[in-house]
C-alpha cells in the first residue's frame, strides 16, 4: 500500500485527500499534514473579518474517515520524507503539495495594515473592527475581488463606519459596463470609492498616496496573495514568485513522486496559464492531482490537467452581488448577473464547495479549452 502525504488542507488538499481515500481505497494510505485542525473557507474570510459567518470548520467533519490528520507544519521536503516543526519526520511514497496561498508577509512595509488573506489576519481585523467607535474611517486598499468584497461586507456590517475603497482601478480586468455597475453597487452599499490613486505607504493613522495622505483608523490591505516558501526552501523547482513548477499532469518537474495542486502550483501556460488563485481552480486541481498520484502508483501515464473557468462571483454585502460569466479561459463573456439573485447564487456556490469535498468520487468540473498549436515560424528569407 502506497503512503501518500498531502501537505495542506485547503480546498485542493482536502479534495485530493478525500478523492485518494475513496477512489484508491485499497491502494493508498493517506495522511494530511496541516498546521491547524480546522479547514478555513477562504471564500468567507471577508465575512469572518466583518463579524458575519465563521470561516472555520473542523477538518474532522470534512476529511474521509480513512484519512489521517497530523497537525503540524512542514519545515522541509526531502527525497522521501518531510521534516515537521515539532521535530518529527514523516516518510512518503508520494506527496501532494497543496500549501495554498496567504497574505504577503508585510504588505504595507510598515506592519500597520490588516489583511483578510488568511484566518489569522481576518481574526485580527474582526477584533479591530469591533473596537472602532462610530464615525471611524476604514480604508480598504486594493480594487480586486478581495477588496471589493471586504469593503462591501464591512460597510454592511458596520453602517456607522466610513468605509473607503482606494485603488488605481476597481475591477479593472472587467468590461467597462461591469466596472460601472460594481462601482454603483459599492456606492449603494455605503462604500466611498476612490480610484486613480496609488498607495505608497501605510501609517498607523492613515495611508499615503501619490495624491496625498488619507486618514484611516483601520487600514485593510487587499492586494495580491503570496505563497509559502516551502518549495523553494526544499530545493524544488519554483517560479520567481515561489510556486511549484509542474508538468501538464501536475507532476513536479525533476521529482516524479511529488504532485502539486492549488494556489501554490504553476502548471505550464497552455493548461494552467488561465488558472487564477481561487477555490474554482484549486478544487479541480486537487481532484486531478489525486488522479495523477493514483496513475503514478499504478504505473500509468497521468493525463494532462484540463480545467475550464465559468465565472467570477462577488458578494457585495449580504443582499447584493455581482457575477461576471467568463469563457473557459477566464476572460469575460457578455452575460452578467447582479443584485439579490447574484448574492443567492454566490452563497450557493460557497456551500457547494463544501458538499463537493464530501463527495469526491462524484465531483466533476468543466474541462478547459483545447489548446491551439502555435503557428509555425515563418521561413527565413535568404
XYZ file of C-alpha atoms in Angstrom:
382
model
C 0.000 0.000 0.000
C 1.477 3.337 -1.078
C 1.909 6.041 1.543
C 0.556 9.349 0.230
C 1.227 12.515 2.173
C -0.923 15.575 1.454
C 0.683 18.815 2.616
C -2.027 21.388 3.230
C -5.754 21.122 3.988
C -7.306 23.880 1.937
C -9.672 23.374 -0.984
C -7.108 21.481 -3.081
C -5.683 19.445 -0.202
C -8.992 18.261 1.258
C -10.398 17.394 -2.164
C -7.231 15.479 -3.072
C -7.070 13.587 0.216
C -10.719 12.557 0.092
C -10.561 11.515 -3.557
C -7.434 9.449 -2.893
C -9.093 7.731 0.058
C -12.298 6.955 -1.857
C -11.033 6.135 -5.351
C -7.775 4.465 -4.309
C -9.081 2.895 -1.137
C -7.216 -0.438 -1.383
C -4.066 1.103 -2.853
C -3.141 4.001 -0.601
C -2.900 5.167 2.971
C -3.454 8.919 3.136
C -2.097 11.345 5.718
C -2.802 15.076 5.699
C -0.354 17.441 7.391
C -1.801 20.850 8.249
C -0.797 23.498 10.815
C -4.280 23.602 12.346
C -7.104 21.073 12.875
C -9.622 23.297 11.073
C -10.476 23.937 7.467
C -10.510 27.617 6.507
C -13.144 28.692 3.983
C -11.094 31.274 2.145
C -14.185 32.482 0.265
C -15.707 33.539 3.599
C -12.739 35.322 5.144
C -14.204 38.752 4.380
C -17.408 37.677 6.139
C -15.417 36.363 9.107
C -13.435 39.600 9.383
C -16.590 41.721 9.313
C -18.197 39.668 12.080
C -20.512 37.554 9.969
C -20.289 33.828 9.218
C -17.319 31.961 10.622
C -14.767 30.862 8.036
C -13.513 27.964 10.176
C -14.890 24.433 10.496
C -13.287 21.256 11.945
C -11.364 19.108 9.487
C -12.759 16.082 11.299
C -16.094 16.818 9.665
C -14.649 17.153 6.155
C -11.890 14.584 5.796
C -12.800 10.997 4.871
C -12.746 8.634 7.822
C -9.745 6.764 6.364
C -7.617 9.911 6.118
C -5.234 10.513 8.991
C -4.684 14.126 10.090
C -1.350 15.242 11.523
C -1.495 18.750 12.983
C 1.918 20.259 12.292
C 3.729 22.467 9.814
C 6.136 21.049 7.252
C 9.540 22.685 7.518
C 11.246 20.907 4.619
C 10.526 18.323 1.950
C 13.275 15.772 1.362
C 13.521 12.992 -1.230
C 11.108 10.589 0.507
C 10.218 12.313 3.789
C 9.194 15.640 5.313
C 10.542 17.340 8.422
C 7.857 18.781 10.722
C 8.119 21.789 13.002
C 7.795 19.526 16.051
C 10.995 17.716 15.098
C 9.377 14.564 13.710
C 9.845 13.228 10.208
C 7.137 11.567 8.126
C 8.007 9.243 5.247
C 6.058 9.126 1.997
C 5.959 7.264 -1.267
C 4.117 10.111 -2.983
C 3.493 13.666 -1.820
C 0.740 16.025 -2.907
C 1.833 19.635 -2.473
C -1.215 21.794 -1.671
C 0.015 24.518 0.672
C -2.243 27.215 -0.795
C -1.695 30.958 -0.602
C -1.575 33.558 2.119
C -1.118 37.260 2.757
C 2.148 38.963 1.846
C 4.443 38.938 4.860
C 4.421 42.721 5.219
C 2.106 44.109 2.540
C 2.369 47.747 3.544
C 6.004 47.746 4.547
C 5.066 49.136 7.959
C 3.020 46.489 9.785
C 0.147 48.938 10.255
C -2.346 47.201 7.937
C -4.739 44.312 8.495
C -5.349 41.537 5.996
C -8.148 39.153 5.025
C -5.939 36.723 3.103
C -5.662 34.201 5.940
C -7.591 33.322 9.078
C -5.155 34.952 11.497
C -5.383 38.254 9.651
C -9.160 38.023 9.372
C -9.470 37.277 13.097
C -7.265 40.254 13.994
C -9.299 42.528 11.718
C -12.536 41.204 13.258
C -11.294 42.270 16.706
C -10.133 45.660 15.447
C -13.435 46.485 13.733
C -15.422 45.678 16.859
C -13.379 48.204 18.825
C -13.774 51.109 16.403
C -16.074 53.947 17.510
C -18.884 55.241 15.318
C -17.597 57.536 12.604
C -14.176 55.888 12.399
C -12.529 55.599 8.990
C -11.786 52.209 7.436
C -9.671 52.271 4.281
C -9.512 49.132 2.119
C -6.559 49.142 -0.277
C -6.995 47.113 -3.463
C -9.575 47.063 -6.227
C -9.606 43.318 -6.870
C -12.242 40.842 -5.757
C -10.905 40.707 -2.183
C -11.012 44.478 -1.800
C -14.472 44.754 -3.356
C -15.984 42.035 -1.162
C -14.224 43.219 2.015
C -15.247 46.866 1.691
C -18.872 45.983 0.931
C -19.079 43.470 3.785
C -17.606 45.887 6.324
C -19.963 48.656 5.194
C -22.904 46.254 5.506
C -21.989 45.034 8.993
C -20.839 48.435 10.314
C -23.052 51.174 8.836
C -21.765 53.624 11.453
C -18.233 53.467 9.996
C -16.916 55.377 6.995
C -15.579 52.784 4.558
C -13.389 53.791 1.631
C -12.006 51.610 -1.160
C -8.755 53.009 -2.568
C -7.084 51.717 -5.705
C -5.858 52.733 -9.119
C -8.959 50.993 -10.503
C -11.812 48.795 -9.270
C -12.448 45.520 -11.121
C -10.139 46.837 -13.804
C -9.973 43.495 -15.601
C -13.723 43.519 -16.354
C -15.583 45.283 -19.177
C -16.453 48.923 -18.642
C -20.167 48.271 -18.098
C -19.361 45.749 -15.345
C -16.983 48.175 -13.652
C -19.628 50.891 -13.657
C -22.233 48.528 -12.208
C -19.915 47.339 -9.439
C -18.968 50.924 -8.581
C -22.620 51.904 -8.344
C -23.435 48.943 -6.122
C -20.493 49.697 -3.846
C -21.735 53.269 -3.501
C -25.240 51.991 -2.693
C -23.668 49.788 -0.011
C -22.110 52.854 1.600
C -18.567 52.456 0.257
C -16.707 55.570 -0.873
C -14.723 54.525 -3.952
C -11.507 56.416 -4.698
C -9.846 55.380 -7.935
C -6.789 56.697 -9.735
C -4.740 56.554 -6.535
C -1.624 54.538 -5.859
C -0.953 53.760 -2.207
C 2.720 54.334 -1.376
C 2.692 53.636 2.351
C 0.590 52.895 5.409
C 0.818 54.640 8.757
C -0.974 53.914 11.995
C -3.314 56.878 11.361
C -3.666 56.792 7.593
C -2.388 55.852 4.177
C -0.003 57.688 1.894
C -0.985 58.000 -1.752
C 0.592 59.629 -4.770
C -2.057 62.350 -4.416
C -1.518 62.936 -0.690
C -2.450 61.317 2.649
C -5.830 59.852 3.588
C -6.906 59.433 7.234
C -7.588 55.888 8.396
C -8.343 54.348 11.770
C -8.127 50.852 10.284
C -6.383 50.033 7.014
C -7.168 46.740 5.263
C -4.621 45.534 2.722
C -6.365 43.591 -0.048
C -3.575 43.246 -2.559
C -2.323 40.160 -4.366
C -1.679 36.922 -2.483
C 1.676 35.362 -1.674
C 2.596 31.673 -1.435
C 4.562 29.852 1.279
C 8.254 29.373 0.503
C 8.265 25.656 1.391
C 9.035 24.505 -2.154
C 11.877 27.000 -2.501
C 13.308 26.081 0.920
C 13.195 22.437 -0.081
C 15.163 22.984 -3.271
C 12.243 22.124 -5.554
C 11.786 23.907 -8.912
C 9.777 27.096 -8.475
C 8.667 30.134 -10.422
C 10.038 33.574 -9.437
C 7.034 34.063 -7.129
C 7.677 30.737 -5.361
C 5.043 28.451 -6.901
C 5.962 24.826 -7.528
C 6.669 24.149 -11.200
C 4.947 21.080 -12.642
C 4.341 19.388 -15.960
C 0.911 19.379 -17.605
C -0.251 16.471 -15.403
C 0.703 18.421 -12.228
C 3.800 16.278 -11.575
C 6.687 18.275 -10.111
C 9.480 18.839 -12.588
C 12.523 16.717 -11.679
C 10.697 14.929 -8.843
C 8.212 12.305 -10.056
C 6.990 11.460 -6.559
C 5.640 14.967 -5.902
C 2.381 16.224 -7.412
C 1.090 19.768 -6.967
C -2.374 21.307 -6.726
C -3.888 24.653 -5.823
C -2.685 28.234 -5.498
C 0.982 27.408 -4.833
C 1.420 25.438 -8.071
C 2.311 26.639 -11.580
C 1.438 24.218 -14.396
C 2.619 25.097 -17.918
C 0.880 28.020 -19.595
C -1.162 26.049 -22.149
C -3.009 24.149 -19.395
C -2.657 26.446 -16.398
C -1.978 29.984 -17.510
C -5.618 30.991 -17.008
C -5.985 29.432 -13.546
C -6.095 32.257 -11.033
C -5.758 31.694 -7.293
C -9.269 30.602 -6.327
C -11.241 27.655 -4.999
C -12.733 27.423 -8.506
C -9.316 26.314 -9.754
C -7.988 24.664 -6.579
C -10.712 22.040 -6.228
C -10.437 20.527 -9.716
C -6.656 20.742 -9.408
C -6.898 18.770 -6.160
C -9.119 16.144 -7.778
C -6.868 15.881 -10.829
C -3.787 15.763 -8.595
C -5.278 12.787 -6.757
C -5.957 11.048 -10.083
C -2.376 11.741 -11.150
C -0.982 10.207 -7.950
C -3.085 7.085 -8.472
C -1.907 6.829 -12.099
C 1.721 7.023 -10.974
C 1.137 4.351 -8.330
C -0.392 2.080 -10.980
C 2.436 2.680 -13.424
C 0.156 4.511 -15.844
C 0.733 7.710 -17.767
C -1.192 10.514 -15.998
C -3.440 12.686 -18.127
C -2.854 16.378 -18.693
C -4.919 18.644 -16.470
C -7.851 20.358 -18.183
C -9.848 22.931 -16.216
C -12.291 25.482 -17.554
C -13.391 28.526 -15.569
C -17.039 29.576 -15.511
C -17.316 32.976 -13.867
C -16.206 35.494 -11.276
C -18.625 35.892 -8.372
C -18.536 38.678 -5.802
C -20.716 39.275 -2.774
C -21.483 42.932 -2.049
C -22.762 42.617 1.481
C -25.437 40.032 2.273
C -28.162 41.315 -0.046
C -26.298 42.207 -3.216
C -23.816 40.551 -5.503
C -22.266 40.558 -8.951
C -21.376 37.615 -11.174
C -19.434 38.006 -14.405
C -19.745 34.992 -16.688
C -16.465 34.012 -18.336
C -15.163 31.856 -21.125
C -13.253 28.751 -20.100
C -10.002 30.719 -20.192
C -11.480 33.117 -17.572
C -11.919 36.032 -19.983
C -15.255 37.867 -19.542
C -18.336 36.998 -21.563
C -21.263 39.310 -22.173
C -23.585 37.789 -19.557
C -23.718 39.203 -16.013
C -25.961 38.579 -13.021
C -26.370 41.136 -10.256
C -28.489 42.084 -7.281
C -30.189 39.815 -4.780
C -30.223 36.858 -7.182
C -26.446 37.089 -7.620
C -25.999 37.156 -3.834
C -28.068 33.967 -3.505
C -26.135 32.242 -6.292
C -22.795 33.219 -4.724
C -23.903 31.783 -1.373
C -24.987 28.525 -3.002
C -21.643 28.257 -4.774
C -19.867 28.646 -1.428
C -21.983 25.871 0.078
C -21.468 23.641 -2.966
C -17.698 23.681 -2.435
C -18.135 22.049 0.965
C -20.583 19.461 -0.362
C -18.233 18.607 -3.239
C -15.365 17.833 -0.892
C -17.557 15.360 0.968
C -18.425 13.519 -2.255
C -15.101 13.463 -4.115
C -15.845 10.495 -6.365
C -18.827 12.279 -7.903
C -17.016 15.604 -8.306
C -16.789 16.813 -11.906
C -15.554 20.039 -13.449
C -15.660 21.896 -16.727
C -12.756 20.944 -18.998
C -10.546 23.671 -20.346
C -10.499 24.926 -23.875
C -8.453 22.775 -26.247
C -5.009 24.385 -26.521
C -4.219 25.533 -30.030
C -0.951 24.563 -31.654
C 1.370 27.536 -32.146
C 1.658 28.681 -35.706
C 4.881 27.578 -37.395
C 7.582 30.190 -37.589
C 7.833 31.846 -40.989
C 10.637 30.609 -43.184
C 13.685 32.794 -43.239
C 14.116 34.906 -46.319
C 17.514 34.365 -47.853
